[in-house]
Each structure stands twice: as structure tokens, then as C-alpha cells.
């Protein structure tokens, strides 16, 4: 059997920074963009005599996440110390939850790839736990020293650990997108990979076909974009296949992804792994999360992306469009507001995912602050549907309305976009055109049907594109029939 038949098995550990005002265990402000080492306090620096106090807002955010992901929330969970020596960790240990996390189980339903969104897969969760972040070391190239910024030290994190249920690099990225979406709908984190408020480690192994036994896993650390996550997993699958092909064993290791060479590189093997000397955190009591609190937070959960997608699909929207719309909570809210003001869902969806998203490509304003408000989409569609403007004019009206923040109906009135549907006026224009088109008429009656397009084009030109094309076609048919030469 060739190693090509081996299938990838992937489990992700995702860190997400909660967007609370203060840190996990102290009232120090969380301000990631502040000048280095200004958002710090005695606890953050690990000064003697300081004690941790859990941040209730962080715990509530974490519980919301657990509920949204279908986890069981533990009534009692425990804090642990994880020791390691590194300049980014002033206390010399990190408070985390090891054997008794606050959330267990749960599941993420991951939509299929683009165009096959309905083919969802289930990725089970092992657990979620809370912890405090470390500071940030800054290594300047060529310098014999490093800098350290403690602003991030102590910021609240949740770590979401998946079961090894993921089967491809692409599925891993979709899973992570799905998590990011849920977190953003909950409003508990910016969940931005570039800014480091969403971070991911990927565990990868290869499994023999037909076997129940999982292969030895290797862990790729600190993947900070969706692209790198996919590339790194693919590179790691190649590395493991090559090793197996050469008859070698996979050694459990921690790796880093080298972007320039598109390769994973071993940082340390299991034997070299640090011993974190976990111990129960003596300065923290058991964390009690009461059922009343869980019930209250459950009530506060917003409608989540999967439920919104299902709602849109029930309105006749394609799964692909539904996925685009729910990709951002703001876009989905905009769509909902447009629906609420009336208008056919599919047409609203077309304008939203077409014209509006294109216009917004060069716009940094949040959707909620656009002068072009959701109700105007319905209004614009109404103007097309009742024949006031043509589809072509509508695009121009939209562009002006978006740029100027003036409602479509007002643009139509101001700039004369109203379609000419005055039968008498159109008949007169048509008659004039036909009178001077002897050659084209002869061709038409000689059997060249396509010449109709020429006549319609002339009417459009004469009306500056504002004639109702359907009406022009009708009047043209009548006029041509009336002028037909006698068939003798
Ligand atoms: P650690 O902190 O040692 O990395 P965790 O329990 O936090 O351990 O995370 C283990 C991760 O590795 C989980 O996401 C799990 O799904 C994944 N995993 C476990 N076994 C395998 C395997 N054989 N192949 C791929 N991933 C695995
Ligand atoms: Mg790990």
C-alpha cells in the first residue's frame, strides 16, 4: 500500500482573546494598541503581594461561547498554574484551566466548501478553557537584545480544543471561519487573526486506511492567517507522507511553518518538550458558575449564523448567498433590515451581494454607518419592478444614491431617470425613425428579423436610454405589422 492512501487527521487548538475592558485577573485596562508597557499594573508585572481576582465579564463571555457551541458548562471548574520561564511571562507561570475546564463537549457544524455549503460536517469539541495571555517579545533583526511589551500580559483568553475530527486543510480553515463567525456574532471578541485576537495551533497526523488507530500527531504552532493555516497543514501532510514513504517513523514534535519555503520545520520533539509543572492555583478558589447565570446568559444569546442561514434558505436564498450574507454579522443585520422594510428577498440579496458589496470594497465605513440605508434597497427594487426605471438606469441610480447619500426615488426625480412609458410619445418617436429607415425596413421585410434591435436602439438613443424596452418592443411589433407591404 502506498502512503498516498493515508488520510489526514487534524485537530485544532484555537485561542481567542475576549474583548473585555479589563484583564482576566486584575482591573488593569486591556489596550493592545496603547504605547508598549502602559496598559500594565502590579499584578500584570507579577509584583510580590498581588493576588488574582477573576473578571466576571470575561467569565460571562466565555460561558456565552460555550452555550453557543453546545458545550456543557461545568458548575465548578478549577484554575491551574502552568509554569515556564520566558521573559514574556513576568510571574513565571500562567493561570489556566487544565484538568477541570469550565466547558466540555460541544460541536461546530461546518458548512461545505463554496458552492456546496449545504454539505456540512460536524467537528466535535473536546473542551474550552479560560486563561490569561502572556506578553509579547519583540525580536528586532540583527540586534543582540529583544524588547518585551506587557500590555497583552493578563488579557483574557479562551482556548477551544477540537477533537481530531477534521479531515483536510480546507475543512480546517472552514472550521476556523465558522468559529470566528460565531465569536463575532456573540460580540465577545474582535477575533482577528492579523491582530492576534484569534490564533491557532494545528495538530496533524496521518491515518492508515481502514485502521481505527490514529497516527502520531505533530503540532504546528502560531498560525496567524487562514491562508497560512491551510498552507501549513498541507506542508505538514507532505512532510509526514515523505517520511513514511522513506520508511521512517513520525516523531511527535512541535513545528513552525516557514512561509518562504512553504515547509514545516521541527522546533522541538516530545523529549525536548517543556515540563510545565502544572499545579492547582493556590490563589484562586473553585470557579462556581451558577445555573441561574447560565440560564440568563442563554437568554441573551443572539441568533447565530447557522440559524440565520437556515432562515434565509427558507426564504429561497441559495446556500451560497446565505453563506456570503452571514459571513459578517453586519452584513446579515443589513440584509435583515432591508427585508424588514419590504421587498423580495432574492432581489434584495442580489443587490446586496452584487452592487452594494462592490461599492463597499473601496469604503472603510462600517455598514451600519453607510448613508445608503437598508430600506433604500427595497425602494430601488420597487422602482424597477413598477417600471419607473429600467434595470440599467437602476445601477446608475444606485451609484449616485450610494455616493451622495440621497434616496433612490429622489435621484430618479432629480436626474430624470424615469422611464418613458408614454405610448403616444414613443409611437411618435418610432414613426419618425421608421420613416427615415427605408433600407432597414426593406431588410426587415426581406426576412432579417435581427434588424429589430437596430430600431429599438434608435428609440433608446432618442430617449437617452429612458424608454421602457418592453413597451418599445410591443409598439415596434405593431408598427412593423402596420407597415408590412401587401403580400401580392
Ligand atoms: P496539548 O496541549 O498537548 O497540545 P491538547 O489536549 O490541548 O494537548 O490538544 C490536543 C489537540 O490535538 C486536540 O485538538 C486534538 O484533537 C488533537 N489531536 C489529538 N490526537 C491527534 C491525532 N492523532 N492527530 C491529529 N490531531 C490530534
Ligand atoms: Mg497544544
Short mmCIF file of C-alpha atoms and ligand atoms in Angstrom, two decimals:
data_model
loop_
_atom_site.label_atom_id
_atom_site.label_comp_id
_atom_site.label_asym_id
_atom_site.label_seq_id
_atom_site.Cartn_x
_atom_site.Cartn_y
_atom_site.Cartn_z
CA UNK A 1 0.00 0.00 0.00
CA UNK A 2 1.35 3.44 -0.84
CA UNK A 3 1.37 6.21 1.71
CA UNK A 4 -0.81 8.27 -0.65
CA UNK A 5 -3.72 6.27 0.71
CA UNK A 6 -3.06 7.55 4.24
CA UNK A 7 -5.64 10.13 5.21
CA UNK A 8 -5.00 13.31 7.19
CA UNK A 9 -6.43 13.70 10.70
CA UNK A 10 -6.46 17.20 12.14
CA UNK A 11 -7.40 18.76 15.48
CA UNK A 12 -7.19 22.50 16.18
CA UNK A 13 -6.45 24.45 19.33
CA UNK A 14 -7.85 27.95 18.89
CA UNK A 15 -7.06 30.87 21.15
CA UNK A 16 -9.44 33.76 21.15
CA UNK A 17 -8.90 36.97 23.08
CA UNK A 18 -12.02 38.24 24.81
CA UNK A 19 -12.74 41.93 24.30
CA UNK A 20 -13.36 42.84 27.93
CA UNK A 21 -12.38 46.27 29.23
CA UNK A 22 -10.02 44.78 31.82
CA UNK A 23 -7.69 41.81 32.20
CA UNK A 24 -8.53 38.25 33.26
CA UNK A 25 -7.34 38.58 36.85
CA UNK A 26 -6.85 42.28 37.52
CA UNK A 27 -8.67 45.59 36.97
CA UNK A 28 -5.92 46.70 34.58
CA UNK A 29 -7.22 48.06 31.28
CA UNK A 30 -6.74 45.92 28.14
CA UNK A 31 -5.37 48.27 25.48
CA UNK A 32 -3.45 46.43 22.79
CA UNK A 33 -2.76 49.49 20.70
CA UNK A 34 -1.51 51.62 23.58
CA UNK A 35 2.17 52.58 23.85
CA UNK A 36 4.13 49.49 24.95
CA UNK A 37 4.07 48.84 28.69
CA UNK A 38 1.46 51.47 29.52
CA UNK A 39 -1.53 49.12 30.00
CA UNK A 40 0.04 47.35 32.96
CA UNK A 41 -0.38 47.16 36.70
CA UNK A 42 1.29 45.48 39.65
CA UNK A 43 -0.50 42.18 39.02
CA UNK A 44 0.38 42.18 35.31
CA UNK A 45 4.03 42.60 36.24
CA UNK A 46 3.81 39.83 38.81
CA UNK A 47 4.94 42.07 41.66
CA UNK A 48 5.01 40.45 45.11
CA UNK A 49 1.85 40.83 47.15
CA UNK A 50 -0.56 40.89 44.25
CA UNK A 51 -3.41 38.40 44.04
CA UNK A 52 -5.67 37.42 41.13
CA UNK A 53 -9.44 38.08 41.06
CA UNK A 54 -11.45 36.57 38.19
CA UNK A 55 -13.04 39.06 35.77
CA UNK A 56 -16.80 38.37 35.82
CA UNK A 57 -17.31 39.89 32.36
CA UNK A 58 -14.68 37.55 30.89
CA UNK A 59 -16.33 34.55 32.54
CA UNK A 60 -19.72 35.60 31.15
CA UNK A 61 -18.31 35.95 27.62
CA UNK A 62 -16.70 32.54 27.93
CA UNK A 63 -19.96 30.98 29.11
CA UNK A 64 -21.84 32.54 26.16
CA UNK A 65 -19.35 30.95 23.80
CA UNK A 66 -19.77 27.57 25.48
CA UNK A 67 -23.56 27.81 25.17
CA UNK A 68 -23.38 28.87 21.53
CA UNK A 69 -21.20 25.85 20.78
CA UNK A 70 -23.42 23.42 22.65
CA UNK A 71 -20.90 22.65 25.41
CA UNK A 72 -21.82 21.53 28.86
CA UNK A 73 -20.94 24.30 31.33
CA UNK A 74 -19.33 22.92 34.46
CA UNK A 75 -20.92 24.20 37.67
CA UNK A 76 -17.47 24.04 39.25
CA UNK A 77 -14.20 24.38 37.46
CA UNK A 78 -10.66 24.90 38.68
CA UNK A 79 -7.68 27.07 37.91
CA UNK A 80 -4.18 25.72 37.48
CA UNK A 81 -0.70 27.14 37.25
CA UNK A 82 1.32 26.35 34.17
CA UNK A 83 4.97 27.19 34.71
CA UNK A 84 7.52 28.19 32.17
CA UNK A 85 10.42 30.57 32.14
CA UNK A 86 10.32 33.19 29.45
CA UNK A 87 10.61 36.99 29.52
CA UNK A 88 7.03 37.46 28.29
CA UNK A 89 5.72 35.86 31.50
CA UNK A 90 6.62 38.07 34.46
CA UNK A 91 5.04 35.81 37.12
CA UNK A 92 6.88 32.76 35.80
CA UNK A 93 3.55 30.98 35.39
CA UNK A 94 0.27 31.41 33.58
CA UNK A 95 -3.09 30.81 35.23
CA UNK A 96 -5.13 28.45 33.08
CA UNK A 97 -7.59 25.59 33.50
CA UNK A 98 -6.12 22.16 32.90
CA UNK A 99 -7.93 19.13 34.30
CA UNK A 100 -11.17 20.89 35.21
CA UNK A 101 -12.14 23.26 32.38
CA UNK A 102 -15.34 25.28 32.56
CA UNK A 103 -16.80 23.83 29.32
CA UNK A 104 -16.83 20.29 27.98
CA UNK A 105 -18.03 18.79 24.69
CA UNK A 106 -19.94 20.75 22.10
CA UNK A 107 -19.84 20.79 18.35
CA UNK A 108 -19.35 23.06 15.36
CA UNK A 109 -21.36 22.39 12.20
CA UNK A 110 -19.05 23.43 9.40
CA UNK A 111 -20.60 24.38 6.05
CA UNK A 112 -19.14 22.67 2.98
CA UNK A 113 -16.85 24.44 0.51
CA UNK A 114 -18.09 27.30 -1.68
CA UNK A 115 -20.97 26.16 -3.83
CA UNK A 116 -21.51 23.07 -1.63
CA UNK A 117 -22.34 24.89 1.60
CA UNK A 118 -25.20 22.53 2.41
CA UNK A 119 -22.74 19.62 2.81
CA UNK A 120 -21.98 20.36 6.44
CA UNK A 121 -19.57 18.34 8.54
CA UNK A 122 -19.52 18.09 12.31
CA UNK A 123 -16.40 18.87 14.31
CA UNK A 124 -16.78 17.87 17.94
CA UNK A 125 -15.17 19.92 20.65
CA UNK A 126 -13.19 18.41 23.48
CA UNK A 127 -13.31 21.40 25.79
CA UNK A 128 -12.97 25.14 26.19
CA UNK A 129 -10.97 26.68 28.98
CA UNK A 130 -10.12 30.17 30.15
CA UNK A 131 -6.63 31.51 30.72
CA UNK A 132 -4.54 34.67 30.80
CA UNK A 133 -2.37 35.71 27.87
CA UNK A 134 1.37 36.29 28.02
CA UNK A 135 3.17 39.49 26.99
CA UNK A 136 4.83 39.90 23.66
CA UNK A 137 8.54 39.56 22.88
CA UNK A 138 9.76 41.68 20.04
CA UNK A 139 12.92 40.45 18.35
CA UNK A 140 14.48 43.05 16.10
CA UNK A 141 16.56 41.54 13.33
CA UNK A 142 20.30 41.98 13.83
CA UNK A 143 20.01 43.27 17.41
CA UNK A 144 21.66 41.37 20.27
CA UNK A 145 18.74 42.23 22.56
CA UNK A 146 14.95 41.85 22.49
CA UNK A 147 12.09 44.03 23.65
CA UNK A 148 9.09 42.96 25.66
CA UNK A 149 5.65 44.55 25.83
CA UNK A 150 3.41 43.56 28.76
CA UNK A 151 0.25 45.26 27.54
CA UNK A 152 -1.10 41.91 26.41
CA UNK A 153 0.03 40.06 29.56
CA UNK A 154 -3.01 39.01 31.55
CA UNK A 155 -5.53 39.64 28.76
CA UNK A 156 -8.40 37.12 28.94
CA UNK A 157 -8.32 34.20 26.51
CA UNK A 158 -10.45 31.20 25.78
CA UNK A 159 -8.88 28.14 24.21
CA UNK A 160 -11.21 25.99 22.13
CA UNK A 161 -9.85 22.47 21.66
CA UNK A 162 -11.39 20.34 18.91
CA UNK A 163 -11.47 16.58 18.64
CA UNK A 164 -9.33 15.22 15.79
CA UNK A 165 -12.39 15.27 13.51
CA UNK A 166 -11.07 17.49 10.71
CA UNK A 167 -10.02 15.75 7.50
CA UNK A 168 -8.43 18.37 5.27
CA UNK A 169 -6.63 21.71 5.31
CA UNK A 170 -9.62 23.29 3.63
CA UNK A 171 -12.01 21.93 6.24
CA UNK A 172 -9.72 23.24 8.99
CA UNK A 173 -9.95 26.75 7.53
CA UNK A 174 -13.75 26.48 7.21
CA UNK A 175 -13.99 25.31 10.81
CA UNK A 176 -11.93 28.26 11.98
CA UNK A 177 -14.01 30.69 9.87
CA UNK A 178 -17.12 29.24 11.42
CA UNK A 179 -15.74 29.72 14.92
CA UNK A 180 -14.72 33.28 14.10
CA UNK A 181 -18.20 34.00 12.82
CA UNK A 182 -19.85 32.68 15.97
CA UNK A 183 -17.50 34.63 18.21
CA UNK A 184 -18.19 37.82 16.27
CA UNK A 185 -21.96 37.31 16.39
CA UNK A 186 -21.65 36.90 20.13
CA UNK A 187 -19.67 40.15 20.19
CA UNK A 188 -17.17 38.70 22.65
CA UNK A 189 -14.00 39.21 20.60
CA UNK A 190 -12.65 41.01 17.54
CA UNK A 191 -11.39 37.54 16.54
CA UNK A 192 -8.93 38.98 14.08
CA UNK A 193 -6.06 36.73 13.02
CA UNK A 194 -3.87 39.56 11.74
CA UNK A 195 -4.12 41.38 15.05
CA UNK A 196 -3.62 38.19 17.05
CA UNK A 197 -7.00 38.20 18.78
CA UNK A 198 -7.62 34.83 17.07
CA UNK A 199 -4.71 32.36 16.98
CA UNK A 200 -4.49 28.76 16.03
CA UNK A 201 -2.28 25.70 16.52
CA UNK A 202 -2.90 22.74 14.22
CA UNK A 203 -2.30 19.09 15.17
CA UNK A 204 -1.78 16.84 12.17
CA UNK A 205 -1.34 13.09 11.76
CA UNK A 206 -1.83 10.52 9.02
CA UNK A 207 -4.09 7.52 9.39
CA UNK A 208 -3.80 4.19 7.56
CA UNK A 209 -6.90 3.38 5.55
CA UNK A 210 -9.25 1.07 7.37
CA UNK A 211 -7.43 1.42 10.69
CA UNK A 212 -9.04 2.84 13.83
CA UNK A 213 -5.68 3.83 15.27
CA UNK A 214 -4.65 7.43 14.88
CA UNK A 215 -1.12 8.16 13.77
CA UNK A 216 1.42 10.16 15.79
CA UNK A 217 0.47 13.83 15.83
CA UNK A 218 2.68 16.82 15.26
CA UNK A 219 1.64 20.29 16.31
CA UNK A 220 2.20 23.40 14.15
CA UNK A 221 2.30 26.48 16.37
CA UNK A 222 1.07 30.05 15.93
CA UNK A 223 -0.68 30.13 12.60
CA UNK A 224 -1.79 33.71 12.15
CA UNK A 225 -3.82 33.71 8.96
CA UNK A 226 -6.35 31.45 7.27
CA UNK A 227 -4.02 31.10 4.31
CA UNK A 228 -1.07 30.06 6.43
CA UNK A 229 -3.24 27.60 8.33
CA UNK A 230 -4.14 25.83 5.08
CA UNK A 231 -0.64 26.03 3.61
CA UNK A 232 0.97 24.82 6.83
CA UNK A 233 -1.35 21.81 7.15
CA UNK A 234 -0.74 20.86 3.52
CA UNK A 235 3.02 21.22 4.01
CA UNK A 236 2.89 19.08 7.16
CA UNK A 237 0.88 16.37 5.40
CA UNK A 238 3.58 16.33 2.67
CA UNK A 239 6.36 16.13 5.26
CA UNK A 240 4.74 13.20 7.07
CA UNK A 241 3.97 11.36 3.80
CA UNK A 242 7.60 11.77 2.69
CA UNK A 243 8.85 10.38 6.00
CA UNK A 244 6.52 7.39 5.83
CA UNK A 245 7.40 6.84 2.17
CA UNK A 246 11.06 6.66 3.16
CA UNK A 247 10.16 4.01 5.75
CA UNK A 248 10.69 6.34 8.70
CA UNK A 249 8.53 6.86 11.77
CA UNK A 250 6.73 10.08 12.65
CA UNK A 251 8.17 11.54 15.85
CA UNK A 252 5.80 13.60 17.92
CA UNK A 253 7.01 17.18 17.61
CA UNK A 254 6.20 20.86 17.77
CA UNK A 255 6.70 22.63 14.46
CA UNK A 256 6.71 26.03 12.94
CA UNK A 257 5.63 26.93 9.40
CA UNK A 258 8.26 28.57 7.20
CA UNK A 259 6.28 30.74 4.81
CA UNK A 260 9.15 31.47 2.43
CA UNK A 261 9.99 27.83 1.83
CA UNK A 262 6.42 26.56 2.25
CA UNK A 263 7.65 23.92 4.69
CA UNK A 264 7.05 22.95 8.30
CA UNK A 265 10.16 22.76 10.47
CA UNK A 266 10.61 20.86 13.75
CA UNK A 267 11.23 23.23 16.70
CA UNK A 268 11.37 20.55 19.36
CA UNK A 269 10.43 16.90 19.79
CA UNK A 270 8.36 15.47 22.63
CA UNK A 271 11.52 14.54 24.58
CA UNK A 272 12.61 18.16 24.47
CA UNK A 273 9.17 19.39 25.48
CA UNK A 274 8.97 21.67 28.49
CA UNK A 275 7.54 20.23 31.70
CA UNK A 276 5.01 22.83 32.72
CA UNK A 277 4.76 21.52 36.30
CA UNK A 278 1.02 22.07 36.41
CA UNK A 279 -0.38 22.52 39.90
CA UNK A 280 -3.72 23.73 41.30
CA UNK A 281 -3.67 27.53 41.51
CA UNK A 282 -3.44 28.20 45.25
CA UNK A 283 -4.54 31.84 44.97
CA UNK A 284 -7.85 31.14 43.26
CA UNK A 285 -10.94 29.47 44.70
CA UNK A 286 -13.02 26.99 42.68
CA UNK A 287 -14.87 28.84 39.92
CA UNK A 288 -18.59 28.41 40.54
CA UNK A 289 -20.92 29.15 37.62
CA UNK A 290 -24.48 29.02 38.92
CA UNK A 291 -27.33 27.58 36.80
CA UNK A 292 -29.24 30.91 37.08
CA UNK A 293 -26.32 32.68 35.48
CA UNK A 294 -26.12 30.10 32.71
CA UNK A 295 -29.87 30.46 32.12
CA UNK A 296 -29.67 34.25 31.98
CA UNK A 297 -26.76 34.14 29.50
CA UNK A 298 -28.57 31.58 27.38
CA UNK A 299 -31.48 34.02 27.08
CA UNK A 300 -29.09 36.71 25.90
CA UNK A 301 -27.66 34.65 23.03
CA UNK A 302 -28.26 36.35 19.69
CA UNK A 303 -29.49 34.49 16.62
CA UNK A 304 -26.36 32.66 15.45
CA UNK A 305 -25.07 32.43 11.88
CA UNK A 306 -26.28 28.84 11.26
CA UNK A 307 -29.83 29.78 12.30
CA UNK A 308 -29.72 32.88 10.11
CA UNK A 309 -28.52 30.84 7.13
CA UNK A 310 -31.38 28.39 7.62
CA UNK A 311 -33.84 31.30 7.82
CA UNK A 312 -32.51 32.81 4.58
CA UNK A 313 -32.54 29.48 2.77
CA UNK A 314 -36.19 29.07 3.80
CA UNK A 315 -36.85 32.41 2.03
CA UNK A 316 -35.49 30.91 -1.18
CA UNK A 317 -31.94 32.30 -0.93
CA UNK A 318 -29.26 29.88 -2.18
CA UNK A 319 -26.98 28.32 0.46
CA UNK A 320 -24.04 30.04 -1.24
CA UNK A 321 -25.59 33.51 -1.00
CA UNK A 322 -26.77 32.78 2.54
CA UNK A 323 -23.17 31.98 3.48
CA UNK A 324 -21.92 35.24 1.96
CA UNK A 325 -24.55 37.28 3.80
CA UNK A 326 -23.97 35.65 7.19
CA UNK A 327 -20.17 35.88 6.74
CA UNK A 328 -20.28 39.17 8.63
CA UNK A 329 -22.82 39.94 11.34
CA UNK A 330 -23.10 43.49 9.99
CA UNK A 331 -23.98 42.31 6.50
CA UNK A 332 -26.56 39.93 7.87
CA UNK A 333 -28.06 42.71 10.02
CA UNK A 334 -28.18 44.96 6.95
CA UNK A 335 -29.97 42.24 4.99
CA UNK A 336 -32.45 41.73 7.82
CA UNK A 337 -33.16 45.45 7.96
CA UNK A 338 -33.69 45.55 4.18
CA UNK A 339 -36.06 42.57 4.41
CA UNK A 340 -37.96 44.23 7.22
CA UNK A 341 -38.65 47.30 5.11
CA UNK A 342 -40.26 45.12 2.44
CA UNK A 343 -39.08 43.86 -0.89
CA UNK A 344 -38.48 40.47 -2.46
CA UNK A 345 -35.69 38.59 -0.60
CA UNK A 346 -33.90 37.25 -3.68
CA UNK A 347 -33.71 40.65 -5.35
CA UNK A 348 -32.51 42.29 -2.13
CA UNK A 349 -29.89 39.56 -1.85
CA UNK A 350 -28.74 40.17 -5.44
CA UNK A 351 -28.30 43.90 -4.88
CA UNK A 352 -26.65 43.35 -1.53
CA UNK A 353 -24.11 40.74 -2.65
CA UNK A 354 -23.60 42.43 -6.02
CA UNK A 355 -23.76 46.19 -6.23
CA UNK A 356 -23.57 47.04 -2.54
CA UNK A 357 -20.61 44.79 -1.69
CA UNK A 358 -18.77 46.01 -4.79
CA UNK A 359 -19.34 49.64 -3.79
CA UNK A 360 -18.19 48.88 -0.28
CA UNK A 361 -14.93 47.36 -1.50
CA UNK A 362 -13.43 50.84 -1.64
CA UNK A 363 -15.11 52.03 1.53
CA UNK A 364 -13.85 51.63 5.08
CA UNK A 365 -17.05 52.76 6.80
CA UNK A 366 -18.93 50.10 8.73
CA UNK A 367 -22.18 49.07 7.05
CA UNK A 368 -24.22 50.45 9.92
CA UNK A 369 -22.83 53.92 9.17
CA UNK A 370 -23.42 53.95 5.43
CA UNK A 371 -25.62 56.83 4.30
CA UNK A 372 -27.21 54.31 1.91
CA UNK A 373 -29.61 52.74 4.41
CA UNK A 374 -31.06 49.21 4.08
CA UNK A 375 -34.60 50.42 3.26
CA UNK A 376 -33.30 52.10 0.09
CA UNK A 377 -32.54 48.71 -1.46
CA UNK A 378 -36.23 47.82 -1.29
CA UNK A 379 -37.14 51.24 -2.63
CA UNK A 380 -34.77 50.87 -5.60
CA UNK A 381 -36.13 47.41 -6.38
CA UNK A 382 -39.66 48.79 -6.17
CA UNK A 383 -38.80 51.48 -8.74
CA UNK A 384 -37.59 48.80 -11.17
CA UNK A 385 -40.50 46.45 -10.52
CA UNK A 386 -43.19 49.06 -11.09
CA UNK A 387 -41.50 50.09 -14.33
CA UNK A 388 -40.46 53.57 -13.17
CA UNK A 389 -36.81 52.96 -14.07
CA UNK A 390 -35.01 50.40 -16.22
CA UNK A 391 -32.58 47.86 -14.77
CA UNK A 392 -29.75 49.72 -16.43
CA UNK A 393 -30.78 53.08 -15.02
CA UNK A 394 -31.11 51.45 -11.60
CA UNK A 395 -27.37 50.77 -11.48
CA UNK A 396 -26.64 54.43 -12.07
CA UNK A 397 -29.27 55.49 -9.57
CA UNK A 398 -27.72 53.14 -7.02
CA UNK A 399 -24.21 54.50 -7.61
CA UNK A 400 -25.37 58.11 -7.17
CA UNK A 401 -27.55 57.27 -4.21
CA UNK A 402 -24.65 55.45 -2.51
CA UNK A 403 -22.15 58.22 -3.23
CA UNK A 404 -24.40 61.13 -2.28
CA UNK A 405 -26.50 59.59 0.47
CA UNK A 406 -29.74 60.62 -1.25
CA UNK A 407 -32.59 58.15 -1.55
CA UNK A 408 -33.07 56.46 -4.95
CA UNK A 409 -36.53 57.97 -5.59
CA UNK A 410 -35.10 61.46 -5.16
CA UNK A 411 -32.21 60.73 -7.54
CA UNK A 412 -34.70 59.43 -10.14
CA UNK A 413 -36.75 62.61 -9.90
CA UNK A 414 -33.74 64.94 -9.81
CA UNK A 415 -31.78 63.41 -12.69
CA UNK A 416 -34.66 62.32 -14.93
CA UNK A 417 -34.23 58.56 -14.76
CA UNK A 418 -37.95 57.93 -15.11
CA UNK A 419 -38.57 55.53 -17.99
CA UNK A 420 -40.56 56.96 -20.88
CA UNK A 421 -43.75 54.93 -20.89
CA UNK A 422 -45.88 57.46 -22.64
CA UNK A 423 -47.26 55.36 -25.50
CA UNK A 424 -48.15 58.35 -27.67
CA UNK A 425 -44.69 59.93 -27.31
CA UNK A 426 -42.94 56.62 -28.03
CA UNK A 427 -45.15 55.94 -31.07
CA UNK A 428 -44.25 59.34 -32.50
CA UNK A 429 -40.51 58.76 -31.99
CA UNK A 430 -40.82 55.31 -33.53
CA UNK A 431 -42.74 56.59 -36.55
CA UNK A 432 -40.09 59.19 -37.19
CA UNK A 433 -37.33 56.57 -37.03
CA UNK A 434 -39.15 54.14 -39.30
CA UNK A 435 -39.88 56.93 -41.81
CA UNK A 436 -36.20 57.55 -42.35
CA UNK A 437 -35.08 53.90 -42.25
CA UNK A 438 -36.07 52.67 -45.75
CA UNK A 439 -33.04 50.45 -46.12
CA UNK A 440 -33.51 48.76 -42.74
CA UNK A 441 -37.23 48.30 -43.29
CA UNK A 442 -36.58 46.61 -46.63
CA UNK A 443 -34.11 44.27 -44.90
CA UNK A 444 -36.63 43.51 -42.20
CA UNK A 445 -39.42 42.65 -44.60
CA UNK A 446 -36.86 40.68 -46.62
CA UNK A 447 -36.64 38.38 -43.61
CA UNK A 448 -33.85 39.89 -41.43
CA UNK A 449 -35.55 39.69 -38.04
CA UNK A 450 -32.40 40.89 -36.18
CA UNK A 451 -32.86 44.37 -37.60
CA UNK A 452 -35.45 44.96 -34.86
CA UNK A 453 -32.54 45.53 -32.50
CA UNK A 454 -31.47 48.49 -34.64
CA UNK A 455 -34.91 50.13 -34.32
CA UNK A 456 -35.04 49.59 -30.56
CA UNK A 457 -31.54 51.01 -30.27
CA UNK A 458 -32.60 54.13 -32.16
CA UNK A 459 -35.55 54.67 -29.81
CA UNK A 460 -33.28 54.23 -26.79
CA UNK A 461 -30.86 56.74 -28.24
CA UNK A 462 -33.63 59.23 -28.88
CA UNK A 463 -34.90 58.87 -25.31
CA UNK A 464 -31.44 58.84 -23.67
CA UNK A 465 -31.98 55.26 -22.59
CA UNK A 466 -35.14 56.07 -20.69
CA UNK A 467 -37.71 54.29 -22.82
CA UNK A 468 -39.28 51.19 -21.32
CA UNK A 469 -37.71 48.48 -23.51
CA UNK A 470 -40.65 46.11 -23.17
CA UNK A 471 -43.10 48.74 -24.31
CA UNK A 472 -40.82 49.72 -27.21
CA UNK A 473 -40.77 46.11 -28.41
CA UNK A 474 -44.57 45.97 -28.30
CA UNK A 475 -45.04 49.24 -30.18
CA UNK A 476 -42.39 48.22 -32.69
CA UNK A 477 -44.20 44.95 -33.46
CA UNK A 478 -47.43 46.86 -34.07
CA UNK A 479 -45.76 49.49 -36.27
CA UNK A 480 -43.91 46.92 -38.33
CA UNK A 481 -47.09 44.91 -38.86
CA UNK A 482 -48.97 48.06 -39.92
CA UNK A 483 -46.30 48.98 -42.46
CA UNK A 484 -45.92 45.49 -43.90
CA UNK A 485 -46.11 45.53 -47.69
CA UNK A 486 -49.16 43.82 -49.18
CA UNK A 487 -48.38 40.17 -49.80
CA UNK A 488 -49.25 40.08 -53.52
P1 LIG B 1 -1.63 19.71 24.02
O1 LIG B 1 -1.79 20.88 24.93
O2 LIG B 1 -0.67 18.70 24.43
O3 LIG B 1 -1.40 20.13 22.60
P2 LIG B 1 -4.47 19.45 23.89
O4 LIG B 1 -5.34 18.43 24.54
O5 LIG B 1 -4.59 20.87 24.29
O6 LIG B 1 -3.00 18.92 24.05
O7 LIG B 1 -4.73 19.40 22.33
C1 LIG B 1 -4.60 18.24 21.60
C2 LIG B 1 -5.10 18.51 20.20
O8 LIG B 1 -4.56 17.54 19.33
C3 LIG B 1 -6.60 18.40 20.07
O9 LIG B 1 -7.09 19.39 19.21
C4 LIG B 1 -6.80 17.02 19.45
O10 LIG B 1 -7.94 16.93 18.65
C5 LIG B 1 -5.58 16.90 18.60
N1 LIG B 1 -5.16 15.51 18.36
C6 LIG B 1 -5.06 14.54 19.27
N2 LIG B 1 -4.63 13.40 18.67
C7 LIG B 1 -4.45 13.68 17.37
C8 LIG B 1 -4.00 12.94 16.23
N3 LIG B 1 -3.63 11.67 16.32
N4 LIG B 1 -3.96 13.58 15.05
C9 LIG B 1 -4.30 14.86 14.93
N5 LIG B 1 -4.73 15.60 15.97
C10 LIG B 1 -4.80 15.03 17.17
MG1 LIG B 2 -1.36 22.07 22.16
#
